[in-house]
mmCIF file with all atom_site columns, C-alpha atoms in Angstrom:
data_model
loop_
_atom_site.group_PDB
_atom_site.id
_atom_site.type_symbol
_atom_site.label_atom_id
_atom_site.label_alt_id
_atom_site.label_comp_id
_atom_site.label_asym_id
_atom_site.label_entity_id
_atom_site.label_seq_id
_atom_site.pdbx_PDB_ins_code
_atom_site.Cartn_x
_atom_site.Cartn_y
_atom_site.Cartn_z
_atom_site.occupancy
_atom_site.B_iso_or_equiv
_atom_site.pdbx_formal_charge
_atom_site.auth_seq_id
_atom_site.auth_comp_id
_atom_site.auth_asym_id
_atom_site.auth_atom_id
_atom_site.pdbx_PDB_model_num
ATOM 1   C CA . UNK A 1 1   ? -100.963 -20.760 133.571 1.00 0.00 ? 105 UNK A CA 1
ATOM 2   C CA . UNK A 1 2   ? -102.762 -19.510 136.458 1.00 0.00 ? 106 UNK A CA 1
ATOM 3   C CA . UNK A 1 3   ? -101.887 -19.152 140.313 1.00 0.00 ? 107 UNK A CA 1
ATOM 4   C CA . UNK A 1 4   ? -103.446 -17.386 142.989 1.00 0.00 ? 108 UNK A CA 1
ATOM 5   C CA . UNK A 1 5   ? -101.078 -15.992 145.770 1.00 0.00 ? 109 UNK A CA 1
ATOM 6   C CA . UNK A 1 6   ? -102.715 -15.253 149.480 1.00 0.00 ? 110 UNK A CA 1
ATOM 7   C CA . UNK A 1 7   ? -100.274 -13.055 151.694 1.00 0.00 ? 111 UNK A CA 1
ATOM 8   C CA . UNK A 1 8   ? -101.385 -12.773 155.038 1.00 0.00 ? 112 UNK A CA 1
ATOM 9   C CA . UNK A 1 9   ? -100.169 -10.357 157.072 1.00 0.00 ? 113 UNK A CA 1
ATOM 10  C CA . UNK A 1 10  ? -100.920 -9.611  160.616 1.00 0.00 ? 114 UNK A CA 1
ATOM 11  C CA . UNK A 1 11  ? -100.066 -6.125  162.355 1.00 0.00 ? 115 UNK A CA 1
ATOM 12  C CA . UNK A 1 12  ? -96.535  -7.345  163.079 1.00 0.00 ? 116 UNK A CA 1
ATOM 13  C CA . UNK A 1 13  ? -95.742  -7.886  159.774 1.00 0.00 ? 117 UNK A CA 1
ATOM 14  C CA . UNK A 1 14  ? -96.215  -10.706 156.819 1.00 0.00 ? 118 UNK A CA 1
ATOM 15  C CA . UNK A 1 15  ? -97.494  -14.296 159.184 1.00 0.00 ? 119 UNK A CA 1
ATOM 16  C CA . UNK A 1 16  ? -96.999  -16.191 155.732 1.00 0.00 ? 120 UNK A CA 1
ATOM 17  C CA . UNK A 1 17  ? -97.705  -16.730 151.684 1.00 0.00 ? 121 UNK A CA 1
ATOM 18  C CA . UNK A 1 18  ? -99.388  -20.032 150.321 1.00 0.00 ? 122 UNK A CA 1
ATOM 19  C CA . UNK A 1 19  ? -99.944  -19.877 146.354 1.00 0.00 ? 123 UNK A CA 1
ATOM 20  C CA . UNK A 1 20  ? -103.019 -22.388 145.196 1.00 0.00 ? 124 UNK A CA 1
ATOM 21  C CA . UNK A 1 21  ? -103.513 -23.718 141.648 1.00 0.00 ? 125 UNK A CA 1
ATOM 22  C CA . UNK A 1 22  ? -107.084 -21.638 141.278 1.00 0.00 ? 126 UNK A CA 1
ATOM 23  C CA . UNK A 1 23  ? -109.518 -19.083 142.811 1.00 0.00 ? 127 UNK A CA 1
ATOM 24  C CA . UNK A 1 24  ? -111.590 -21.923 144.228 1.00 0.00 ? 128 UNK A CA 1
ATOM 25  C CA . UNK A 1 25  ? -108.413 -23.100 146.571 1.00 0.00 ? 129 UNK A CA 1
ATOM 26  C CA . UNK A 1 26  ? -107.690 -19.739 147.636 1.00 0.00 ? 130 UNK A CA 1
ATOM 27  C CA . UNK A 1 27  ? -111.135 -19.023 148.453 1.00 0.00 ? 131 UNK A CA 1
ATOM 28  C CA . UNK A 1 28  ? -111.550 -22.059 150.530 1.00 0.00 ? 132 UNK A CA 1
ATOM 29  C CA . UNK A 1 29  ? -108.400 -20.751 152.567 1.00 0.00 ? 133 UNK A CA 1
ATOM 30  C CA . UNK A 1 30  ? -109.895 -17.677 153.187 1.00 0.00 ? 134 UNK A CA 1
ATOM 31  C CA . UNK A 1 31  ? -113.203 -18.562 153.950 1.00 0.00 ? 135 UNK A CA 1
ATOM 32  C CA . UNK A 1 32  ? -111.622 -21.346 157.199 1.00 0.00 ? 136 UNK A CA 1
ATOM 33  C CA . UNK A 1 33  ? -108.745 -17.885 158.135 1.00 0.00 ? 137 UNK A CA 1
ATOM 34  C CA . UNK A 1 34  ? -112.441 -15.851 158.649 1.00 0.00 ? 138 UNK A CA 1
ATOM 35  C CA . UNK A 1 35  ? -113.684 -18.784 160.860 1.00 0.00 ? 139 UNK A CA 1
ATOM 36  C CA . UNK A 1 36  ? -110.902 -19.333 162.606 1.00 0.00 ? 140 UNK A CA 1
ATOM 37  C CA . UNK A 1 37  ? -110.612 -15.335 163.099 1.00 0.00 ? 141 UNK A CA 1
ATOM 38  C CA . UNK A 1 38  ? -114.102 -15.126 164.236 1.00 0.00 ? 142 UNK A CA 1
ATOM 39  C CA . UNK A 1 39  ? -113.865 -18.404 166.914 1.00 0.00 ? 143 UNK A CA 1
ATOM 40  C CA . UNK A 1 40  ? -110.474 -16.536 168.313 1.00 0.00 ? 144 UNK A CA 1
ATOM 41  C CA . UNK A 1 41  ? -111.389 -12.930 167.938 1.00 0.00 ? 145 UNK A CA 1
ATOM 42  C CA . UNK A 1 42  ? -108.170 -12.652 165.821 1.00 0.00 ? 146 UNK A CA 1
ATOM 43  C CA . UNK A 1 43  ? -109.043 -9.760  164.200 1.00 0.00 ? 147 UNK A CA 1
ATOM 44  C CA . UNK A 1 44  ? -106.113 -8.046  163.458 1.00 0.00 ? 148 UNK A CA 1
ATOM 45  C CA . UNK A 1 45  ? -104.778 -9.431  160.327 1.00 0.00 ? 149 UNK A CA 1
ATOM 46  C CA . UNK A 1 46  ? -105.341 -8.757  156.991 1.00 0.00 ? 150 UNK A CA 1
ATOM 47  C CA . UNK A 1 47  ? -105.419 -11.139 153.591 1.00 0.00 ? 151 UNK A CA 1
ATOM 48  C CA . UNK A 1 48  ? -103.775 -9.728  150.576 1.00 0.00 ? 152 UNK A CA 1
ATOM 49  C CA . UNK A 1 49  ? -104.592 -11.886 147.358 1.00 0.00 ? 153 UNK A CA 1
ATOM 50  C CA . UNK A 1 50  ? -102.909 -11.795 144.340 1.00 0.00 ? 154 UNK A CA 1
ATOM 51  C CA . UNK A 1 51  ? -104.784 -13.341 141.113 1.00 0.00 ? 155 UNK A CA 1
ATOM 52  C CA . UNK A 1 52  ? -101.713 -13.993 138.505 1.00 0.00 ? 156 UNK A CA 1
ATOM 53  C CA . UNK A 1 53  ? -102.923 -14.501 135.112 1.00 0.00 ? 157 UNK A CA 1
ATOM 54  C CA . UNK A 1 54  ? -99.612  -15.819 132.492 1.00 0.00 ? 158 UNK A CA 1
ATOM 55  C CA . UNK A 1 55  ? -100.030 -16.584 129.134 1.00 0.00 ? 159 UNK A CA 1
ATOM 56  C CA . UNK A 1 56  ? -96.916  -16.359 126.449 1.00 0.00 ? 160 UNK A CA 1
ATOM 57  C CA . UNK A 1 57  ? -95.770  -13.143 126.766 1.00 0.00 ? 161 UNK A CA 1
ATOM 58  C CA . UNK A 1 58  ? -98.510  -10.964 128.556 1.00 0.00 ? 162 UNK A CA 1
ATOM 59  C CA . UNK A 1 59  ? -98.762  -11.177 132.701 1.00 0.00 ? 163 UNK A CA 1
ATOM 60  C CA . UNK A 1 60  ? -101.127 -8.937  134.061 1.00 0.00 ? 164 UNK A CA 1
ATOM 61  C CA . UNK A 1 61  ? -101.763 -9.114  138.170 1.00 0.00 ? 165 UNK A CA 1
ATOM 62  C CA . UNK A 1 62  ? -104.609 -8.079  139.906 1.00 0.00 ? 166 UNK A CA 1
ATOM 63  C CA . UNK A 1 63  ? -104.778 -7.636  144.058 1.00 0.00 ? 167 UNK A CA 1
ATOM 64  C CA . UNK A 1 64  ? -107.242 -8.003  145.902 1.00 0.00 ? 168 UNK A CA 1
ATOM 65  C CA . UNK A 1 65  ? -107.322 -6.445  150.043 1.00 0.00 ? 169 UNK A CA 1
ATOM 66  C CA . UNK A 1 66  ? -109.630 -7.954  152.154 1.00 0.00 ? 170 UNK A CA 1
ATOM 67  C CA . UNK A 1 67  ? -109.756 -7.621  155.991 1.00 0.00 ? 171 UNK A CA 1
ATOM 68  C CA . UNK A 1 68  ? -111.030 -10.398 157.722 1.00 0.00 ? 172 UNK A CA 1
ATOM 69  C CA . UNK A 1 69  ? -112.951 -8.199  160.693 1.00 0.00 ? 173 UNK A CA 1
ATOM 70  C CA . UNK A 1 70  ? -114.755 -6.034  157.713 1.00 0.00 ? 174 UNK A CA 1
ATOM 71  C CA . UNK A 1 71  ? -116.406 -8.364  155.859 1.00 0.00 ? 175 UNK A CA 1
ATOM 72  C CA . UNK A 1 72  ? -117.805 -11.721 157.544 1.00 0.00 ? 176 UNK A CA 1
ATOM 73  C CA . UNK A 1 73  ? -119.595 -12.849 154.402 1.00 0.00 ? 177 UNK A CA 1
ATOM 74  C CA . UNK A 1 74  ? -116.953 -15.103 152.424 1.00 0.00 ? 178 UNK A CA 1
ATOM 75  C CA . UNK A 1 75  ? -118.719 -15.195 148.775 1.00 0.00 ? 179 UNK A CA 1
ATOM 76  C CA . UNK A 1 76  ? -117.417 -11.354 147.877 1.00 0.00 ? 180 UNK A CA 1
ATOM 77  C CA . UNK A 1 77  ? -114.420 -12.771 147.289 1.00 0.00 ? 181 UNK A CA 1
ATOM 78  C CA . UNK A 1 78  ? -114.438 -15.184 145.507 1.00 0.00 ? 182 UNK A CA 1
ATOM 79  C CA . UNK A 1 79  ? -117.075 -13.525 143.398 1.00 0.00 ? 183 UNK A CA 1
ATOM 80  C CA . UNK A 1 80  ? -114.922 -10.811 142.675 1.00 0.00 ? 184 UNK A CA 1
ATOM 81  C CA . UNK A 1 81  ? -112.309 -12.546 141.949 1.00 0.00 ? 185 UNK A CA 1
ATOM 82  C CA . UNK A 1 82  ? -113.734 -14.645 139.441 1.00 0.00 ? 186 UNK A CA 1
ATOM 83  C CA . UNK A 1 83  ? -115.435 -11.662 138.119 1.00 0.00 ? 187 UNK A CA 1
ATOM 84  C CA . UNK A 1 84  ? -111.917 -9.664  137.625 1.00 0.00 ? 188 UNK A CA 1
ATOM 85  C CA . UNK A 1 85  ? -110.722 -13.020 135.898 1.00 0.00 ? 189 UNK A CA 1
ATOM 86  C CA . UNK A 1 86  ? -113.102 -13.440 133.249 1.00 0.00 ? 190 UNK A CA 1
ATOM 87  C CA . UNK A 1 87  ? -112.374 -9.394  132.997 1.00 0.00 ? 191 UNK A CA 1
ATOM 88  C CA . UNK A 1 88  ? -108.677 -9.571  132.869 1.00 0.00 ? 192 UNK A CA 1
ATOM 89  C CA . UNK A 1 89  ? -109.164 -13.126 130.705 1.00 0.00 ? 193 UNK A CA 1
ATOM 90  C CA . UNK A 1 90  ? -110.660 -11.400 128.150 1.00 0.00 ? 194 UNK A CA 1
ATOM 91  C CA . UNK A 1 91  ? -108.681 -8.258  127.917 1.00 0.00 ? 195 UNK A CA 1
ATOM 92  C CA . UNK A 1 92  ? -105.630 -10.387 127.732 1.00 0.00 ? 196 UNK A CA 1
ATOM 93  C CA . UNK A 1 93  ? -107.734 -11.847 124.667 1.00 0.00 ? 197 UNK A CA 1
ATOM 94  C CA . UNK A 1 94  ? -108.239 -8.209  122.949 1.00 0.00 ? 198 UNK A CA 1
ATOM 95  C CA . UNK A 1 95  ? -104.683 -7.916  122.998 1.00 0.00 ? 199 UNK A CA 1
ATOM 96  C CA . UNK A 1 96  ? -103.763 -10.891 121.240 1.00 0.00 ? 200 UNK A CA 1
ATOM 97  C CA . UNK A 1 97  ? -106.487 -10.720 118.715 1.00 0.00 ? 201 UNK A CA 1
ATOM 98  C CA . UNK A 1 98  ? -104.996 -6.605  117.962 1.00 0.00 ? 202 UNK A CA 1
ATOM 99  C CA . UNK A 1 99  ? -101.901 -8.510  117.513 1.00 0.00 ? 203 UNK A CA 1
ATOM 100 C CA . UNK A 1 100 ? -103.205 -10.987 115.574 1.00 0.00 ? 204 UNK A CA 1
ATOM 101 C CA . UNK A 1 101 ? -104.915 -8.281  113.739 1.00 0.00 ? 205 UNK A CA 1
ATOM 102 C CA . UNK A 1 102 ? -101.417 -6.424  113.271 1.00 0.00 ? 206 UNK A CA 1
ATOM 103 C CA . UNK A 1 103 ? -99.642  -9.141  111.694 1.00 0.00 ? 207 UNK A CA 1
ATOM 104 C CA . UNK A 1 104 ? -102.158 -10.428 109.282 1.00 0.00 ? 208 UNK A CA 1
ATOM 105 C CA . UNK A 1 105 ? -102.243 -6.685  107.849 1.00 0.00 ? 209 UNK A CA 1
ATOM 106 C CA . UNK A 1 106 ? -98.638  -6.607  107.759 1.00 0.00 ? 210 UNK A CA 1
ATOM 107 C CA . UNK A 1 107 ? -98.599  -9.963  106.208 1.00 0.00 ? 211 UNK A CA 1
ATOM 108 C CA . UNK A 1 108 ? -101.335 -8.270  103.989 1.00 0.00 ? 212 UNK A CA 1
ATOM 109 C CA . UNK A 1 109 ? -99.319  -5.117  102.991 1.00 0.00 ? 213 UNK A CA 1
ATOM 110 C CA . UNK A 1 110 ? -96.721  -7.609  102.321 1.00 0.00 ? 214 UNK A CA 1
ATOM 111 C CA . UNK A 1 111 ? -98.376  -9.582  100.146 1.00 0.00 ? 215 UNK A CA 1
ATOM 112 C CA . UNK A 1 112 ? -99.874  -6.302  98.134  1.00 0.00 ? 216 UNK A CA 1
ATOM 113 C CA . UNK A 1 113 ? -96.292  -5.155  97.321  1.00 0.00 ? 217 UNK A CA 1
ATOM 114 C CA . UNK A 1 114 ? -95.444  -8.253  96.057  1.00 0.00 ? 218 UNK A CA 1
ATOM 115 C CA . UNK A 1 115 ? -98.233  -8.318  93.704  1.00 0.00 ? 219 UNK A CA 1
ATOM 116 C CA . UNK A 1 116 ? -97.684  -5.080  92.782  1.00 0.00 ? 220 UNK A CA 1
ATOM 117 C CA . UNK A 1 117 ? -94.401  -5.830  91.260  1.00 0.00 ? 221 UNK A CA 1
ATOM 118 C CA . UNK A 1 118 ? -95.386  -9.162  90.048  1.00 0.00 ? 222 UNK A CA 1
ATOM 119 C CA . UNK A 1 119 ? -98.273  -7.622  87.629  1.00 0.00 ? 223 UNK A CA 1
ATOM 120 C CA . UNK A 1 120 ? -96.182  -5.289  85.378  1.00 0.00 ? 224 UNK A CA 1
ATOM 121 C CA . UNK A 1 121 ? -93.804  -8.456  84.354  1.00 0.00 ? 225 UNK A CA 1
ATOM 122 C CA . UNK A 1 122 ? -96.951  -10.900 83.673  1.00 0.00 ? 226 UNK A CA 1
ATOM 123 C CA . UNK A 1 123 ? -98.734  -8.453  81.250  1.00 0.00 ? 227 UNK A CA 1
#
C-alpha cells in the first residue's frame, strides 16, 4: 500500500491535509498550489509531504519540506520523491530478503540437527 500525504500549512498554522493514491497525484497538487501562489503572490505558506510506504509489517515514512516561494521549478519534487521511493522500496526489500535469509538458516540449522540424530539410528 502506498499513500502520499500533502500538509499545507500557511504562517497561521496547518490551511489543510489531502492524502492522494501516488506521487504523481500529489505532484500535480503541488505543481497548480505553486501557480496559484505565484498568480496571487501567496507566498507565505509552506507544503509538507509525507511519502508513506506500508507493506506487512515494515512502514517506513519519508518527508519531504518544500516552500512554494523557494523553488518555482515543480519537477524537484516529484523527482525526488520518486527517487527516495525506489530508495526506500528497495531497502524495505533488503530487509525482507535478511529475513528471508534468517529463517531459511534457521530452518537450515533445524533441519541439520535433525539429521544429526537421524544418522546414528540408520547405520
Amino acid at each position: 500500500m502506498r499513500k502520499v500525504k500533502v500538509i499545507v500549512n500557511t504562517l497561521e498554522g496547518e490551511a489543510g491535509r489531502i492524502a492522494f493514491k501516488d506521487v504523481g497525484c500529489a505532484n500535480t497538487f503541488i505543481m497548480v498550489m505553486n501557480k496559484e501562489a505565484l498568480k496571487t503572490n501567496q507566498l507565505n505558506f509552506k507544503i509538507e509531504v509525507k511519502l508513506v510506504l506500508q507493506e506487512e509489517d515494515s512502514q517506513k515514512i519519508l518527508e519531504l519540506f518544500y516552500k512554494v516561494n523557494e523553488n518555482n521549478d515543480d519537477s524537484p519534487i516529484q523527482d525526488e520523491l520518486i527517487r527516495s521511493y525506489i530508495q526506500i522500496k528497495n531497502e524495505m526489500q533488503e530487509e525482507k530478503d535478511s529475513q528471508k535469509i534468517k529463517e531459511l538458516e534457521e530452518l537450515l540449522k533445524k533441519y541439520k540437527s535433525i539429521i544429526r540424530e537421524l544418522i546414528p539410528n540408520i547405520l
